[in-house]
Each structure stands twice: as C-alpha cells, then as structure tokens.
PDB file of C-alpha atoms and ligand atoms in Angstrom:
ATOM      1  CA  UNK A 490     -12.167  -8.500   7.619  1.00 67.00           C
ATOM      2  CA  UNK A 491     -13.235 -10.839  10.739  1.00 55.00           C
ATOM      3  CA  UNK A 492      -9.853 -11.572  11.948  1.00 54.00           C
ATOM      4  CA  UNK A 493      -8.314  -7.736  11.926  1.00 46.00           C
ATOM      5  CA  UNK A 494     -11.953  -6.274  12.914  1.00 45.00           C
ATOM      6  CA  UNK A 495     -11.614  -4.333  16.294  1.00 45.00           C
ATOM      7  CA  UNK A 496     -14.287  -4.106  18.451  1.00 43.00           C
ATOM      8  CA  UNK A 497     -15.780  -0.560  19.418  1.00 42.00           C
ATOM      9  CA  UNK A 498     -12.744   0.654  21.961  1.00 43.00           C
ATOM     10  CA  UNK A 499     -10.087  -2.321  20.619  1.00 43.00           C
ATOM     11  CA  UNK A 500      -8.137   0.186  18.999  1.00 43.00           C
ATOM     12  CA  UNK A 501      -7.071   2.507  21.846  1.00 40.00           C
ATOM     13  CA  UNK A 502      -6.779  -0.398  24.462  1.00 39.00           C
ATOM     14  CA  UNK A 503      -5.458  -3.156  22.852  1.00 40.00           C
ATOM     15  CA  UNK A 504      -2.236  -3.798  24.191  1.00 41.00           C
ATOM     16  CA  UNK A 505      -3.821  -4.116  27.506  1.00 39.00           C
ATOM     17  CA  UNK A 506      -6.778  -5.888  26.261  1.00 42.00           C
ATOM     18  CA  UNK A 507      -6.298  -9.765  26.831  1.00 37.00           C
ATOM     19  CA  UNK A 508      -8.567 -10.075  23.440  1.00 41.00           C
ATOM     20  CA  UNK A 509      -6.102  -9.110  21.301  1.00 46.00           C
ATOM     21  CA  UNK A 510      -4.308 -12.135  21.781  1.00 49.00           C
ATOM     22  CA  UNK A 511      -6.843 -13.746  19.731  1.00 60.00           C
ATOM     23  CA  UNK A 512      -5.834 -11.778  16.812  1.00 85.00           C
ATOM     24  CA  UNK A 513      -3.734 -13.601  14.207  1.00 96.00           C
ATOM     25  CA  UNK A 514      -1.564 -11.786  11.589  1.00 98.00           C
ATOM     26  CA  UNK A 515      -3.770 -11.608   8.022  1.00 98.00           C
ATOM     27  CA  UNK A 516      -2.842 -14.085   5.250  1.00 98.00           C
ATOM     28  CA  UNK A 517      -3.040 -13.912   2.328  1.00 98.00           C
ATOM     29  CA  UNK A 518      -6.176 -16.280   2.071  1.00 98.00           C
ATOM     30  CA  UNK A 519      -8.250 -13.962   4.159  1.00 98.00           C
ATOM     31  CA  UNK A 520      -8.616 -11.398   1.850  1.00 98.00           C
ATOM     32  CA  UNK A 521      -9.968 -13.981  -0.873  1.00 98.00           C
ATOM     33  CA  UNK A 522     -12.239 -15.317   1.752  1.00 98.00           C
ATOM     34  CA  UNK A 523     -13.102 -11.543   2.444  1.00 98.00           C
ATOM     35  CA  UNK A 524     -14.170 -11.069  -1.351  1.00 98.00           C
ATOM     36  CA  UNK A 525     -16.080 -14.452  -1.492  1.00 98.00           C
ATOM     37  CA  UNK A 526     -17.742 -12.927   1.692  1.00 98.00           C
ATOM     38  CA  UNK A 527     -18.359  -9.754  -0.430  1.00 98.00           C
ATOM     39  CA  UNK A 528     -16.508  -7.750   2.134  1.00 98.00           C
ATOM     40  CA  UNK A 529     -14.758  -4.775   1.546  1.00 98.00           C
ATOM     41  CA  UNK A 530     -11.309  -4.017   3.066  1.00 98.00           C
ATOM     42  CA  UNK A 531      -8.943  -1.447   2.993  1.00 98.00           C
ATOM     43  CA  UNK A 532      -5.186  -1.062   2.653  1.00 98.00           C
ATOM     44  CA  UNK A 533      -3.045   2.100   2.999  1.00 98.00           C
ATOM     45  CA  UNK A 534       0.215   2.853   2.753  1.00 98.00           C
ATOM     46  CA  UNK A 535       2.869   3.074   5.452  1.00 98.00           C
ATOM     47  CA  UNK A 536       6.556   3.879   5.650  1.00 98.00           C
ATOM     48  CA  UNK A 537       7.427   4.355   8.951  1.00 98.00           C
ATOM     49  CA  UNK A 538       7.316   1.839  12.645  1.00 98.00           C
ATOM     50  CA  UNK A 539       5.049   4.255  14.192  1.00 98.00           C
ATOM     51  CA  UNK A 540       2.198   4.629  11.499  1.00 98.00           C
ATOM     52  CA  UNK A 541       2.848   1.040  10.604  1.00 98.00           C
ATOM     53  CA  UNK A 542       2.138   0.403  14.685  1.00 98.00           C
ATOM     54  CA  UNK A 543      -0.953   2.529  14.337  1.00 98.00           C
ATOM     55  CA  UNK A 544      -2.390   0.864  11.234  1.00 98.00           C
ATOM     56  CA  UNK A 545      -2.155  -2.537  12.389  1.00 98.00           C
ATOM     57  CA  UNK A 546      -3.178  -1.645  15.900  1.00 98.00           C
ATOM     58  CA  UNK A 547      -6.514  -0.186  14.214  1.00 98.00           C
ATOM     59  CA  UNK A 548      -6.820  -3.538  12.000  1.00 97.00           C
ATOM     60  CA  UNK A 549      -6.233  -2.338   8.584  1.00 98.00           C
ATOM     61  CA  UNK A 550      -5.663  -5.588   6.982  1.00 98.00           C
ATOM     62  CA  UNK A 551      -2.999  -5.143   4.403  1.00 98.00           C
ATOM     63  CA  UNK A 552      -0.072  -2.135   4.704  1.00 98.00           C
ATOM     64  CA  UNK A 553       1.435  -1.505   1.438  1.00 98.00           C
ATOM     65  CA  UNK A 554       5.000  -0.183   1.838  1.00 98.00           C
ATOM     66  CA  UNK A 555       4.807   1.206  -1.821  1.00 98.00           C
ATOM     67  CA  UNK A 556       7.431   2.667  -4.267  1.00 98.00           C
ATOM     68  CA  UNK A 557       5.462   6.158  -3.450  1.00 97.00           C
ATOM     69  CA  UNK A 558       7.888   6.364  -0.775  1.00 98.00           C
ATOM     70  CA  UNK A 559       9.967   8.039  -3.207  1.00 98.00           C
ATOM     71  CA  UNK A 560       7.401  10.633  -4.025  1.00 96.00           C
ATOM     72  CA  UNK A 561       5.659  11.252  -0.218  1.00 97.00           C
ATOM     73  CA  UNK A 562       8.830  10.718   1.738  1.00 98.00           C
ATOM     74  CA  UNK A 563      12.410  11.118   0.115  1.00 98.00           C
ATOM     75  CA  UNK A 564      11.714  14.302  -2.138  1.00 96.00           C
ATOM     76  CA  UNK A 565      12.041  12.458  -5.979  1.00 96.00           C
ATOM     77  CA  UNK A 566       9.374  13.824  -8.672  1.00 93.00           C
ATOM     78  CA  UNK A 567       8.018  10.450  -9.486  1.00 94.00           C
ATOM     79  CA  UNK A 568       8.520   6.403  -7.813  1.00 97.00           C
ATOM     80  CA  UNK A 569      11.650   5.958 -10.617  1.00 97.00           C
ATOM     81  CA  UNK A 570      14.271   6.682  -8.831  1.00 98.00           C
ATOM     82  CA  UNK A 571      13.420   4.449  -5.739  1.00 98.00           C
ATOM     83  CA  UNK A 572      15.949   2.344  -5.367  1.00 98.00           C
ATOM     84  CA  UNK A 573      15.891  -1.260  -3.458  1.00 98.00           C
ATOM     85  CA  UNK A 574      17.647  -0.172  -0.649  1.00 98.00           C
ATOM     86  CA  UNK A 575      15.537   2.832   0.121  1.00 98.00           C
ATOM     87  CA  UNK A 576      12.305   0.046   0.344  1.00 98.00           C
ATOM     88  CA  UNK A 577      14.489  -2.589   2.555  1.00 99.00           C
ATOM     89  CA  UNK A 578      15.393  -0.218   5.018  1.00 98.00           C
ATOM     90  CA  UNK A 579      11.531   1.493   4.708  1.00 98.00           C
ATOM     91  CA  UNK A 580       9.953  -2.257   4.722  1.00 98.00           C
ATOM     92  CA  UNK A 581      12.076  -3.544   7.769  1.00 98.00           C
ATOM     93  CA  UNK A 582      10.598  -0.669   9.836  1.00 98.00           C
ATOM     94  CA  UNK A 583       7.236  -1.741   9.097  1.00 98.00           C
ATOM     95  CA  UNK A 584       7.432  -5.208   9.190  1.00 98.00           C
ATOM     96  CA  UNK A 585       8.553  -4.423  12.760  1.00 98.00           C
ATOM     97  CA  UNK A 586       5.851  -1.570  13.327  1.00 98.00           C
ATOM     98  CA  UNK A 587       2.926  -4.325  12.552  1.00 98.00           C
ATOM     99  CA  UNK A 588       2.781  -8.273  13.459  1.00 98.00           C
ATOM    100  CA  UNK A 589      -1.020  -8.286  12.557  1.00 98.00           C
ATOM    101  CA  UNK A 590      -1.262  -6.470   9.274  1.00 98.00           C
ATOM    102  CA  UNK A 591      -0.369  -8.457   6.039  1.00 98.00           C
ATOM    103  CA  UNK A 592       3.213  -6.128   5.249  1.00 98.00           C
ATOM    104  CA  UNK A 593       3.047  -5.838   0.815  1.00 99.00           C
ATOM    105  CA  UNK A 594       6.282  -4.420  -0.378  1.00 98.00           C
ATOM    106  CA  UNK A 595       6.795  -2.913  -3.222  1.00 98.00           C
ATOM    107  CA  UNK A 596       9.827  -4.130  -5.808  1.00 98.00           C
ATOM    108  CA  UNK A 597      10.961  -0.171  -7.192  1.00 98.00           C
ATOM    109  CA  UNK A 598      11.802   0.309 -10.767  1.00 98.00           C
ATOM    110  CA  UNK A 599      14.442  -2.003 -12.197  1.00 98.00           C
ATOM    111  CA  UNK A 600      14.520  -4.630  -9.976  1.00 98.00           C
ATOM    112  CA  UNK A 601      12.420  -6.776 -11.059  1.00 98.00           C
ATOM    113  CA  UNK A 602      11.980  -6.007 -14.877  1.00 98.00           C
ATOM    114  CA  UNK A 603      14.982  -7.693 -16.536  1.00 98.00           C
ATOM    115  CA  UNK A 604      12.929 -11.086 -16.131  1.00 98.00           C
ATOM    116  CA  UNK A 605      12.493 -14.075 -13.284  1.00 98.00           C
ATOM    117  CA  UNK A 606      15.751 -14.322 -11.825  1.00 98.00           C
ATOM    118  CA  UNK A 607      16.430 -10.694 -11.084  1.00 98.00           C
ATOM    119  CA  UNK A 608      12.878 -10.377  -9.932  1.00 98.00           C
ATOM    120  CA  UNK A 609      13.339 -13.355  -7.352  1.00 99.00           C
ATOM    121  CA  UNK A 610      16.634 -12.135  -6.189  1.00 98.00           C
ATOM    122  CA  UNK A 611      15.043  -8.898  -5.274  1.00 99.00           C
ATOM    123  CA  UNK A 612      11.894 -10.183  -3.832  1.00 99.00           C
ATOM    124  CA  UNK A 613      13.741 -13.110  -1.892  1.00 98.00           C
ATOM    125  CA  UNK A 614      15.893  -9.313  -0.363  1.00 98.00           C
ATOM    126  CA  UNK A 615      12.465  -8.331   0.425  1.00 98.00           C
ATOM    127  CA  UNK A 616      10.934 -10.975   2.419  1.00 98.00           C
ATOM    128  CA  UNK A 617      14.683 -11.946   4.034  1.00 98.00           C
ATOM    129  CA  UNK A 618      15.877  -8.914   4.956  1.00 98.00           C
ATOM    130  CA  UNK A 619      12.677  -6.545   5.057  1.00 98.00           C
ATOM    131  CA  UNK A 620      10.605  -9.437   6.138  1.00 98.00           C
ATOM    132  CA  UNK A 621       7.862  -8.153   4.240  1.00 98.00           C
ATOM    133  CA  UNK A 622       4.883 -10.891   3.778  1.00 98.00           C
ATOM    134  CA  UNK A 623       4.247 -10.555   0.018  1.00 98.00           C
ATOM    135  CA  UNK A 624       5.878  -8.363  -2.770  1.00 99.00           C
ATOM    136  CA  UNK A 625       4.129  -5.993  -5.426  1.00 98.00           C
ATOM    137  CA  UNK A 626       5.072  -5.644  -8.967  1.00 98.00           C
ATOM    138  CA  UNK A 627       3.462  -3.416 -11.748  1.00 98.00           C
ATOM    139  CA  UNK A 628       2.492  -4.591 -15.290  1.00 98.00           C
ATOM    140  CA  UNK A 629       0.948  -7.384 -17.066  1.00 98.00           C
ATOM    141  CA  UNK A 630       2.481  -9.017 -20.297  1.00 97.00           C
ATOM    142  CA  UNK A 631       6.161 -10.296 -19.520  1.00 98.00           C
ATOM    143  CA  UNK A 632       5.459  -9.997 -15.728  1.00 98.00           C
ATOM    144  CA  UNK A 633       3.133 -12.619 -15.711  1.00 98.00           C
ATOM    145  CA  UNK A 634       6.176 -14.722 -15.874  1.00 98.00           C
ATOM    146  CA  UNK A 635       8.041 -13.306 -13.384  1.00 98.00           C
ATOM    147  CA  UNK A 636       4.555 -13.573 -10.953  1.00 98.00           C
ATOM    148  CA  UNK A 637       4.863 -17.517 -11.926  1.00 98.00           C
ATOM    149  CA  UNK A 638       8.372 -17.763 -11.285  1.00 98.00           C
ATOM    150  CA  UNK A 639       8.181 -15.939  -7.820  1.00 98.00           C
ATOM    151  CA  UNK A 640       4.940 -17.439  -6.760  1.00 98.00           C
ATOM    152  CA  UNK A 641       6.450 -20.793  -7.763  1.00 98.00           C
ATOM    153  CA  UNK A 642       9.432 -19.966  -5.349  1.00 98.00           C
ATOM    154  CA  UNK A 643       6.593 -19.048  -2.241  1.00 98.00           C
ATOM    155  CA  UNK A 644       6.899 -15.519  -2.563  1.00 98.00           C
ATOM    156  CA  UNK A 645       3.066 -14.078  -2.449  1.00 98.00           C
ATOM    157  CA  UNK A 646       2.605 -11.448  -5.519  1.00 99.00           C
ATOM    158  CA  UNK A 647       0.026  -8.743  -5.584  1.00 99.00           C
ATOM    159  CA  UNK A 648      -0.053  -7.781  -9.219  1.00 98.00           C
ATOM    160  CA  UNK A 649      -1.008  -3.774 -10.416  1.00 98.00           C
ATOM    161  CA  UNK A 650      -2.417  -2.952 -13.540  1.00 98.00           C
ATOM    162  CA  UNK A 651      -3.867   0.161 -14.654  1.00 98.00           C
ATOM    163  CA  UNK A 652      -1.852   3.482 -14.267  1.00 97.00           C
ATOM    164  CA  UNK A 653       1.405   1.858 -13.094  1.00 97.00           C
ATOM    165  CA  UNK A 654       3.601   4.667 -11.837  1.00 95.00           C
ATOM    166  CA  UNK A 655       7.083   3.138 -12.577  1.00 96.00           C
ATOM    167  CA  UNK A 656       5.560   3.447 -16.496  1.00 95.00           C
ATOM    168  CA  UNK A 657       4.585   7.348 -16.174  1.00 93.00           C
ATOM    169  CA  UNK A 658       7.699   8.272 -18.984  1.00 94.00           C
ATOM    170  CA  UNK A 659       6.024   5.646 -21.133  1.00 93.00           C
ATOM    171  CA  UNK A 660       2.424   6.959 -20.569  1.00 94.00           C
ATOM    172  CA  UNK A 661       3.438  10.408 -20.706  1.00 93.00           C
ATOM    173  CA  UNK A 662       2.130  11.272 -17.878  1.00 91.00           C
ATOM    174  CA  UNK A 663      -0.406  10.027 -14.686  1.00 91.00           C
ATOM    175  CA  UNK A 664      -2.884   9.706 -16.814  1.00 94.00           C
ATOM    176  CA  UNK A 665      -6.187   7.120 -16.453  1.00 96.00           C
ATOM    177  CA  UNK A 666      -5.835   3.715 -18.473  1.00 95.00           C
ATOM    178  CA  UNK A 667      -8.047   1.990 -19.993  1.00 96.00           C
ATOM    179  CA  UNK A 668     -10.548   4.224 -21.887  1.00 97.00           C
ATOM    180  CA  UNK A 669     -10.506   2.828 -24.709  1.00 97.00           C
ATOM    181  CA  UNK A 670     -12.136  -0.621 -25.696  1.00 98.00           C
ATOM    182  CA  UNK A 671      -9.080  -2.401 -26.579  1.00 98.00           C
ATOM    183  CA  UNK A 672      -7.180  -1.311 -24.096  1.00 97.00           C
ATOM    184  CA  UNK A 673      -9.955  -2.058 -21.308  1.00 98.00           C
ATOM    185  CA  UNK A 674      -9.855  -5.675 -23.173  1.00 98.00           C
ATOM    186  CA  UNK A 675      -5.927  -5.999 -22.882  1.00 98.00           C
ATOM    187  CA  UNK A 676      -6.305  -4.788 -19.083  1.00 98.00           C
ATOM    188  CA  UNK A 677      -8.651  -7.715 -18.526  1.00 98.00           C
ATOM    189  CA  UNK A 678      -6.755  -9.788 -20.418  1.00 98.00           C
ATOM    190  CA  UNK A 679      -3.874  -9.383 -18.481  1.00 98.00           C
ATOM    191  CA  UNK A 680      -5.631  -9.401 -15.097  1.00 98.00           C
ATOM    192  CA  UNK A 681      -7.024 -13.255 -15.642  1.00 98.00           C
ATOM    193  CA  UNK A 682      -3.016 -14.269 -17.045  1.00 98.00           C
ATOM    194  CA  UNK A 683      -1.785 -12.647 -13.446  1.00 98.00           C
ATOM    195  CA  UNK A 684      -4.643 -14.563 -11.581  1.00 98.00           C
ATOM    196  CA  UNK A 685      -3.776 -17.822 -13.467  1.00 98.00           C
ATOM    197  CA  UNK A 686      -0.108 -16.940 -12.594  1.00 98.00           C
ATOM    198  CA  UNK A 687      -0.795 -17.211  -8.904  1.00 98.00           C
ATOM    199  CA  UNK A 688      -1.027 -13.320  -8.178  1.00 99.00           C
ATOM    200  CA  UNK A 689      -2.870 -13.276  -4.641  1.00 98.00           C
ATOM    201  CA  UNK A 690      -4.905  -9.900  -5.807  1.00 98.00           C
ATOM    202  CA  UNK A 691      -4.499  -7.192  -8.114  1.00 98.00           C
ATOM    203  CA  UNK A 692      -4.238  -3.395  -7.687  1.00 98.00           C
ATOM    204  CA  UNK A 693      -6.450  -1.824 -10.262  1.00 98.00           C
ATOM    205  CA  UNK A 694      -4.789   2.369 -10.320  1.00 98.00           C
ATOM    206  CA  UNK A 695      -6.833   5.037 -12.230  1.00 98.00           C
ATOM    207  CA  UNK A 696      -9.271   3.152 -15.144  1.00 98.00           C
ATOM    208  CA  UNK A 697     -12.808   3.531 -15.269  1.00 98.00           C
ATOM    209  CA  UNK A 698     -15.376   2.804 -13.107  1.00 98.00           C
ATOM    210  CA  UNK A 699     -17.220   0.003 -15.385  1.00 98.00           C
ATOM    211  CA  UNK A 700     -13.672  -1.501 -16.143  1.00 98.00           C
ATOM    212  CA  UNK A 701     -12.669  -1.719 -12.706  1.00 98.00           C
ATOM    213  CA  UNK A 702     -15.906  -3.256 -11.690  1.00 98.00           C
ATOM    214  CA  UNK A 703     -15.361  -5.715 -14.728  1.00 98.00           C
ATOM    215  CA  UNK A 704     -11.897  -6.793 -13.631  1.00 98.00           C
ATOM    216  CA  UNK A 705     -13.273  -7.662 -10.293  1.00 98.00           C
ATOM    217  CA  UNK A 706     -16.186  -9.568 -11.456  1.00 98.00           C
ATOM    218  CA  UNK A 707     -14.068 -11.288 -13.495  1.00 98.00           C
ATOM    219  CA  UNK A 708     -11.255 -12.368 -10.987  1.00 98.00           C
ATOM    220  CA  UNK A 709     -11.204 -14.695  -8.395  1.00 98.00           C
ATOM    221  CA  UNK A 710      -8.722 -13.139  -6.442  1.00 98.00           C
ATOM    222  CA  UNK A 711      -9.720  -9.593  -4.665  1.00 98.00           C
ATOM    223  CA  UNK A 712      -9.091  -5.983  -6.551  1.00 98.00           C
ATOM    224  CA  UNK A 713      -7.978  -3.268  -5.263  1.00 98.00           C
ATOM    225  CA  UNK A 714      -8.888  -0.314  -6.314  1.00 98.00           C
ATOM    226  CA  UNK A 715      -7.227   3.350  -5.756  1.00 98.00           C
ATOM    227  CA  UNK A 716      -9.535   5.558  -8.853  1.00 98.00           C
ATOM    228  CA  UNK A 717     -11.069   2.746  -9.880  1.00 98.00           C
ATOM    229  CA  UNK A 718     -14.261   3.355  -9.029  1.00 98.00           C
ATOM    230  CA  UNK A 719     -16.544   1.741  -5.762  1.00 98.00           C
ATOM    231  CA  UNK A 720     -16.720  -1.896  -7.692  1.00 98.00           C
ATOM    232  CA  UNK A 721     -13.166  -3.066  -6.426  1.00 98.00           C
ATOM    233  CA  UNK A 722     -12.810  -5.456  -3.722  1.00 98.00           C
ATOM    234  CA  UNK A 723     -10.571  -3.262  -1.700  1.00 98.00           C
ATOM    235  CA  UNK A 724      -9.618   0.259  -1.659  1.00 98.00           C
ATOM    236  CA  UNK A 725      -6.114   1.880  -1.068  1.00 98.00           C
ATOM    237  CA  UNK A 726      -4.646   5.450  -0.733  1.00 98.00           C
ATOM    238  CA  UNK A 727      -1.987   6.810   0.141  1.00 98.00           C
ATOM    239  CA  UNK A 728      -0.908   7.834   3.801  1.00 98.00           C
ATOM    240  CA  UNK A 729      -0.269  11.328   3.122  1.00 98.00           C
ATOM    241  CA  UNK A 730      -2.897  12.028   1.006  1.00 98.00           C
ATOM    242  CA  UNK A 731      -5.551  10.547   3.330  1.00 98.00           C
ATOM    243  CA  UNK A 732      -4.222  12.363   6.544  1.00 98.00           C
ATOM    244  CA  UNK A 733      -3.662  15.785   4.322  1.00 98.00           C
ATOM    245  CA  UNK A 734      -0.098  15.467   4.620  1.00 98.00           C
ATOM    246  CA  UNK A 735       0.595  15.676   1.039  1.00 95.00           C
ATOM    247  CA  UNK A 736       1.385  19.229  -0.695  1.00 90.00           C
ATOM    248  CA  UNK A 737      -0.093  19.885  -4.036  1.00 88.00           C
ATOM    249  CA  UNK A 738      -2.761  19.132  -7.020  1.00 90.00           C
ATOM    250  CA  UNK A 739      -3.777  15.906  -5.687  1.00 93.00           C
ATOM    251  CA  UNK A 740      -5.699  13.346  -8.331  1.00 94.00           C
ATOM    252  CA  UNK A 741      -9.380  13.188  -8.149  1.00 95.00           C
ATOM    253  CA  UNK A 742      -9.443   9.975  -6.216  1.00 96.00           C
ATOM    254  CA  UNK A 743      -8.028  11.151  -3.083  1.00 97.00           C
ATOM    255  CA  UNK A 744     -10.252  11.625  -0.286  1.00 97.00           C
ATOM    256  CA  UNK A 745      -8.657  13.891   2.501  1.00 97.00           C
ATOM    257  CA  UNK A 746     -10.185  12.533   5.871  1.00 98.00           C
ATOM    258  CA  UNK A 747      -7.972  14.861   8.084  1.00 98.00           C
ATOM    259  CA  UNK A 748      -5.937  18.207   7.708  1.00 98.00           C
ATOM    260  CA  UNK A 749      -3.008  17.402   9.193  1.00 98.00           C
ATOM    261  CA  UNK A 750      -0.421  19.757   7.677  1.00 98.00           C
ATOM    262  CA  UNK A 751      -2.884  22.561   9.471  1.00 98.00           C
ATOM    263  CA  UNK A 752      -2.599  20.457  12.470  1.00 98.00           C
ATOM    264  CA  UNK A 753       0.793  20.228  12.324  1.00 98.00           C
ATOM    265  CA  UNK A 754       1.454  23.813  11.178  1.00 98.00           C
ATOM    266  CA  UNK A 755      -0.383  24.772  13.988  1.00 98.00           C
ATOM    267  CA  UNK A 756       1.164  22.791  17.150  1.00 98.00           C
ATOM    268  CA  UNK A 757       4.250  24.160  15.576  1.00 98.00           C
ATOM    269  CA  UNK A 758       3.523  27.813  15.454  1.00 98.00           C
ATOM    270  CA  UNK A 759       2.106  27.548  19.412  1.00 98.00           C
ATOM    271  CA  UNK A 760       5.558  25.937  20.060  1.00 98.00           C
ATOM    272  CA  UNK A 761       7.388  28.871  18.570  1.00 98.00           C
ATOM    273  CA  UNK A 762       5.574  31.451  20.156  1.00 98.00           C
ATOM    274  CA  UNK A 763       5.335  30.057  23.782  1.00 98.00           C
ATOM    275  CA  UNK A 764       9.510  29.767  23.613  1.00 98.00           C
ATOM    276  CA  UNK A 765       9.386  33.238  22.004  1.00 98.00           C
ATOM    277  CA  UNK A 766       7.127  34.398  25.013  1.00 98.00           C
ATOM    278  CA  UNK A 767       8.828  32.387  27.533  1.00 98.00           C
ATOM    279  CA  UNK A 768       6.160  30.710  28.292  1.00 98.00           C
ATOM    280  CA  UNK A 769       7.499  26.991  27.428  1.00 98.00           C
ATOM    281  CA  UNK A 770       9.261  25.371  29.543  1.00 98.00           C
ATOM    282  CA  UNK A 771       6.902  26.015  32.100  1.00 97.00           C
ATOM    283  CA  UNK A 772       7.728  24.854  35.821  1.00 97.00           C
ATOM    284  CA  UNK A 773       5.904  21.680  35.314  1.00 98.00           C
ATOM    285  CA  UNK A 774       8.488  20.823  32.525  1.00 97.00           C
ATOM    286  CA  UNK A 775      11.359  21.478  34.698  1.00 97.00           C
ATOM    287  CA  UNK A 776      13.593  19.583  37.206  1.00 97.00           C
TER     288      UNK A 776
HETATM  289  O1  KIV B1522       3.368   2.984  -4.374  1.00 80.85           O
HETATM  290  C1  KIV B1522       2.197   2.999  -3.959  1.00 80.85           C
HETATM  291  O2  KIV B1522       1.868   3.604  -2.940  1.00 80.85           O
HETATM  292  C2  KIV B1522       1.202   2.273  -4.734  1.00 80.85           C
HETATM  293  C3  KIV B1522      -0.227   2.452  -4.377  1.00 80.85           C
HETATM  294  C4  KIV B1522      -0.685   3.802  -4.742  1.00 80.85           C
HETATM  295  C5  KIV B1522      -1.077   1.394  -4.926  1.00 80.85           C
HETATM  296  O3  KIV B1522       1.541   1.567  -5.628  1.00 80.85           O
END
C-alpha cells in the first residue's frame, strides 16, 4: 500500500531517516483505494508494544489485535473465554507500539452479541481506552445491525465471516464453511448486507477458494482472506504461526516463514550452558 510501502533499507533506519516523516498513519480508505488499485496487502496479528513497533516500522498496513490472543498468548483452548479486559489492556499496548499501522481490535465473545447497545458500549471501551482505530466483530445475520449501529456512531467495523472462531461450539469444531451451495450463497449474502451496513472490509476465515474469490469480486470493500484461497484482497495470519512460534497441528493455511521456537530454544540452551561453564558473564559484561 503506497503510503506504508518502505523503501529498500526504510525498515531498519527509519527512525533516523528524515523520510519517514512523510509517512501518515493508514485509514481506513486506503485499503479500499488499495483494492480499486488491485493491490494486495497484508495484515497480521500483534499483541504486544514491541512486535506492534516492529510491524508498523516494516509498513504492514493493518495490525489486528485479535481475540486469538486467548489461544497464542494467555493459555485458553479456544478465543471464548477472552474477556474485554484481556483485549483493552492487549490493544492499548499496541496502539502505543504503532502510530502508522491501522490498530483493528477485536470485540471477544459476549460483548458485542446481545445487540447494538452492548456492542457500542464495548467498542466505544475499545477505541477510548485501547485507542484502537477500528473494531472487529464475527458473524453476519443480526450483526449486520450492530455494524449499522456502530458505524452510525463513527466506530470503523471490519466484519468476519466464514469460520468465525467465537462460533467453534456451534460448528463443532474449526472446520471450513461454506462448502456447500447454500451455505456459500448465505455467506455472500451476508457479506453484501455487512458492506451495505458500512463494514470497512471483511475477513473471509477458512471457505473455499472459488467462494472466497466470489465474495471479493462481489464487494466493494477489500477481503481478507486467512484459508481463503489467493483471490482475497488481503491476507492475514497469525503472529505465532508465521514466525513458528506456535506449538502444535497447525491448519493448512499457515505458512511458517521462520522457526523461531528453534531459534529461541537455541539462544536459550547456549545461555544455560555458558553460565553452567562459567563462561557468561565474561569480563566484557562486567563492571
Ligand atoms: O483473532 C484473530 O487473530 C483473528 C484472525 C485470525 C483473523 O480473528
């Protein structure tokens, strides 16, 4: 996206660089400009100030503080237990860690559900308090309400459709949507009500590759995909899973660009062997 691109070297200098100056923080409106520009952008999640720092410093356009929080970070077997609190305190580091990015949080389970009022008291918590610069909330059908109602109160949705996590009890399981024709037809369905809502874009989470393709053809707004196939608008994945932080069967879509945990596992090993050997702290480390 032209206003977050870095140029060759940007990313490692660009505190000191008096180009970066030029860099504004990403709206909203960029990313629909991007997809009537046909260009593709990524978002990926963050948690913490210091990835959040590092994402925006390499101009990833959009950081997605998402509900998987509870699953990558705090230990829970699935995003249901999340509770608002845990992605305030989460958001508010980000939101700090990166002035560029465009900062998406997530509303957990049961804070938005119970209609338009409890939704916009939670998302008004998020963009007060967290000062997050747009909210996400899963589901079509009755949320497409509660996207009106917030969007008519200024607060920028992204809307998710597809496998939506906060629903795995209902789905029985993480399991791809939208296989079958009728439900591929309610999925698009409900992707042009959220777009006529005022939804900004749409997550699109484990369907097929032709529906997620037809979604995005048929939507003004950008898609972003995460197993939806290359046709999206966007892609996203998780931080963990794209640095090889994450433990365990991990769903086809992931793509592992680094092996941290190995990394990691083995910076920590050389630590406990040079203090085993004596060899750390060596005189340089001393006063
Ligand atoms: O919570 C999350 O990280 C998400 C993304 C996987 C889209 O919703």
């Amino acid at each position: 996206m032209s206003v977050h691109k870095p140029d060759d070297g940007e990313a490692s200098s660009r505190r000191s660089d008096s180009r970066a100056v030029d860099r504004r923080p990403v709206t909203i409106h960029d990313l629909r400009a991007a997809k009537e520009r046909g260009e593709r952008f990524t978002m990926l999640t963050a948690y913490d100030h210091g990835s959040a720092a590092l994402l925006d410093e390499l101009g990833v356009p959009v950081i997605l503080v998402g509900d998987s929080l509870g699953m990558v970070v705090l230990g829970y077997d699935s995003t249901v237990p999340v509770t608002l609190d845990e992605m305030l305190h989460h958001t508010r580091a980000v939101a700090r860690g990166a002035p560029h990015s465009l900062v998406v949080g997530d509303l957990p389970f049961g804070t938005y559900q119970d209609g338009p009022s409890q939704a916009l008291a939670s998302a008004t918590r998020m963009m007060k308090e967290a000062r997050a610069n747009a909210v996400k909330i899963e589901g079509g059908g009755p949320m497409v309400e509660v996207t009106a109602h917030l969007v008519r109160a200024g607060i920028p949705v992204m809307a998710h459709l597809g496998l939506t996590p906060q629903s795995v009890h209902q789905f029985g399981g993480f399991k791809v949507q939208g296989r079958e024709a009728t439900a591929a037809d309610q999925l698009v369905e409900d992707a042009l009500a959220l777009q006529d809502a005022g939804a900004f874009s749409l997550v699109l989470e484990a369907v097929p590759t032709d529906l997620g393709t037809r979604v995005t053809e048929a939507l003004e707004i950008p898609t972003i995909g995460i197993g939806a196939g290359p046709g999206t608008d966007g892609q996203v994945l998780v931080w963990h899973d794209v640095l090889g932080l994450s433990t365990g069967r991990l769903p086809r879509f992931v793509k592992q660009y680094a092996d941290l945990r190995a990394d990691i596992a083995g910076a920590v090993k050389a630590f406990q062997a040079e203090v085993a050997d004596g060899e750390y702290p060596g005189p340089e480390h001393a006063y």
